[in-house]
Coordinates of C-alpha atoms in Angstrom, one line a residue:
M1 CA 41.8 105.5 34.1
K2 CA 37.6 106.2 32.5
L3 CA 36.1 103.1 31.6
S4 CA 33.1 103.7 29.7
K5 CA 29.9 100.6 29.8
F6 CA 30.0 97.5 27.8
V7 CA 27.1 97.4 25.0
P8 CA 25.5 95.0 23.9
H9 CA 25.2 94.3 20.3
P10 CA 21.9 94.0 18.6
T11 CA 20.5 91.1 17.3
I12 CA 21.2 91.1 13.5
T13 CA 17.0 90.8 12.9
D14 CA 15.8 88.5 9.4
A15 CA 14.8 92.0 8.5
E16 CA 18.3 94.0 8.6
I17 CA 19.2 90.7 6.8
A18 CA 17.4 90.6 4.3
E19 CA 16.9 94.4 4.3
S20 CA 20.7 94.4 2.7
N21 CA 19.9 92.1 -0.1
Q22 CA 23.0 91.1 0.6
P23 CA 24.5 87.2 -0.7
A24 CA 25.5 84.6 1.8
V25 CA 29.3 84.2 1.8
P26 CA 29.9 80.6 2.1
I27 CA 33.9 79.4 3.9
T28 CA 35.1 76.4 3.8
F29 CA 37.4 75.9 4.8
S30 CA 39.3 72.9 4.0
F31 CA 43.4 70.7 2.8
G32 CA 44.4 71.1 -1.3
S33 CA 44.6 67.4 -3.3
D34 CA 48.0 66.9 -2.3
G35 CA 47.4 67.6 2.0
N36 CA 49.7 70.1 1.9
Q37 CA 48.1 72.9 0.6
F38 CA 45.7 74.4 3.4
Q39 CA 42.7 76.8 1.6
I40 CA 39.8 78.6 2.4
N41 CA 36.8 78.1 -0.8
G42 CA 39.4 76.2 -2.4
E43 CA 42.1 78.6 -2.7
S44 CA 45.1 79.4 -0.2
Y45 CA 45.9 83.0 0.4
Q46 CA 47.6 85.3 -1.4
S47 CA 48.6 88.6 -1.2
G48 CA 46.9 91.7 -2.4
T49 CA 44.1 89.5 -3.6
I50 CA 40.5 90.0 -1.7
S51 CA 38.2 88.0 -1.6
Q52 CA 35.5 89.4 -0.6
T53 CA 34.2 92.9 -0.6
L54 CA 31.7 93.6 2.1
I55 CA 29.2 97.0 2.2
L56 CA 29.5 99.1 4.5
G57 CA 25.6 99.5 6.4
T58 CA 24.9 96.2 5.2
A59 CA 24.6 92.8 7.2
Q60 CA 25.5 89.7 5.6
V61 CA 24.6 85.3 6.5
W62 CA 28.0 83.9 6.3
K63 CA 28.4 79.4 5.9
L64 CA 31.1 77.8 7.7
A65 CA 32.2 74.9 7.0
S66 CA 35.0 72.2 6.8
D67 CA 35.9 69.8 4.5
S68 CA 38.6 68.2 6.9
G69 CA 39.4 68.8 10.4
S70 CA 38.5 70.9 12.9
H71 CA 39.6 75.0 12.2
P72 CA 39.0 77.6 14.6
H73 CA 37.6 80.3 12.1
H74 CA 38.3 84.2 13.1
I75 CA 37.7 87.5 11.9
H76 CA 39.0 91.0 12.9
V77 CA 37.6 93.6 13.3
N78 CA 33.7 93.0 13.0
P79 CA 32.0 90.0 15.9
F80 CA 29.5 87.9 14.0
Q81 CA 26.1 86.6 15.7
V82 CA 25.5 82.7 16.1
T83 CA 22.2 81.6 14.5
R84 CA 22.6 78.4 13.6
I85 CA 24.5 75.3 14.2
I86 CA 23.8 71.4 12.2
N87 CA 24.4 68.5 11.3
D88 CA 25.1 67.4 7.9
D89 CA 22.2 65.7 8.0
G90 CA 20.4 68.8 8.9
S91 CA 19.6 67.1 12.2
V92 CA 20.3 69.6 15.9
V93 CA 24.2 69.3 17.4
T94 CA 24.7 67.4 20.2
D95 CA 28.4 68.6 20.8
P96 CA 28.8 69.9 24.4
Q97 CA 31.1 73.0 22.5
Y98 CA 28.7 74.6 21.1
Q99 CA 26.0 74.0 23.6
D100 CA 23.7 77.1 23.6
M101 CA 26.2 79.0 21.9
V102 CA 23.3 80.1 19.5
G103 CA 22.7 84.2 19.6
T104 CA 25.7 84.8 21.7
W105 CA 28.8 87.5 19.4
R106 CA 32.4 85.9 18.9
D107 CA 35.2 86.8 16.7
T108 CA 36.1 83.0 16.7
I109 CA 34.2 79.7 16.5
M110 CA 35.6 76.1 16.0
V111 CA 34.3 74.7 12.8
T112 CA 34.5 71.1 12.3
E113 CA 33.7 68.0 9.8
N114 CA 30.3 67.5 8.5
V115 CA 29.0 71.4 11.0
S116 CA 27.8 73.8 9.5
I117 CA 27.4 76.9 10.9
E118 CA 25.3 80.1 9.7
I119 CA 26.5 83.1 10.8
R120 CA 25.2 86.8 10.8
T121 CA 28.0 89.8 10.5
R122 CA 27.1 94.0 10.5
Y123 CA 29.7 96.1 9.1
E124 CA 29.2 99.2 10.5
R125 CA 32.2 101.4 11.8
Y126 CA 35.2 100.3 9.5
I127 CA 35.9 100.9 5.6
G128 CA 38.8 98.9 4.7
E129 CA 41.2 95.5 4.5
Y130 CA 41.0 93.1 6.8
V131 CA 42.1 89.2 7.2
L132 CA 39.6 85.9 7.9
H133 CA 41.6 82.9 9.1
C134 CA 41.9 79.5 10.9
H135 CA 43.2 80.5 13.8
I136 CA 45.4 77.7 13.9
L137 CA 49.1 79.5 13.0
G138 CA 50.7 76.8 10.8
H139 CA 47.6 76.5 9.1
E140 CA 46.8 80.2 8.6
D141 CA 50.5 80.6 7.9
Q142 CA 50.4 78.4 5.2
G143 CA 47.6 80.0 3.2
M144 CA 44.2 79.5 5.2
M145 CA 43.2 82.8 4.8
Q146 CA 40.7 85.6 2.8
A147 CA 41.7 89.2 2.7
V148 CA 38.0 90.7 3.1
K149 CA 37.6 94.5 2.0
V150 CA 34.5 97.3 3.7
V151 CA 33.4 99.5 0.9
L152 CA 31.2 102.2 1.3
P153 CA 27.8 102.2 0.0
D154 CA 28.3 103.7 -3.8
G155 CA 31.8 101.2 -3.9
K156 CA 34.7 103.4 -2.6
G157 CA 36.4 103.0 0.4
G158 CA 40.8 102.3 1.2
A159 CA 42.5 100.4 2.7
H160 CA 44.5 101.2 6.2
G161 CA 47.1 99.7 3.4
G162 CA 48.3 97.4 7.3
A163 CA 49.9 94.4 7.0
H164 CA 47.8 91.5 8.5
Q165 CA 48.2 91.1 12.4
H166 CA 46.7 89.4 15.3

């Protein structure tokens, strides 16, 4: 077996974000009004619904929060770089689980109540559909998930047509 050397992801700079000129993406995990609905941005997952359309070759800021409980945010395909973690009052988070996390690259991060997490991601190699979701299986299976689609800059780009997979 021939292995290749891992090449670290380059930092996503402020200039790259500005050049991409893409709006920040809010992601808020919540329970519905009856407590039995599992939602992202106030909506439970609907098969066939694309919640975010992203453009290949761009970079973007995402802002993660939770209105109810703790949820491990997980996104398929594109890793993200953690850039900021603060309490709702704007102070630096002292929770040890977040220690030394700013600047690191991840595909999953715990989002707790009263904490705001800012991440950056870039869309480089893949066009098509994939999902982001709470990585607690019971939450995901009951709707705490979104489908996203990466398209070419001209707005075209097909989905792979595959089913949701972990």
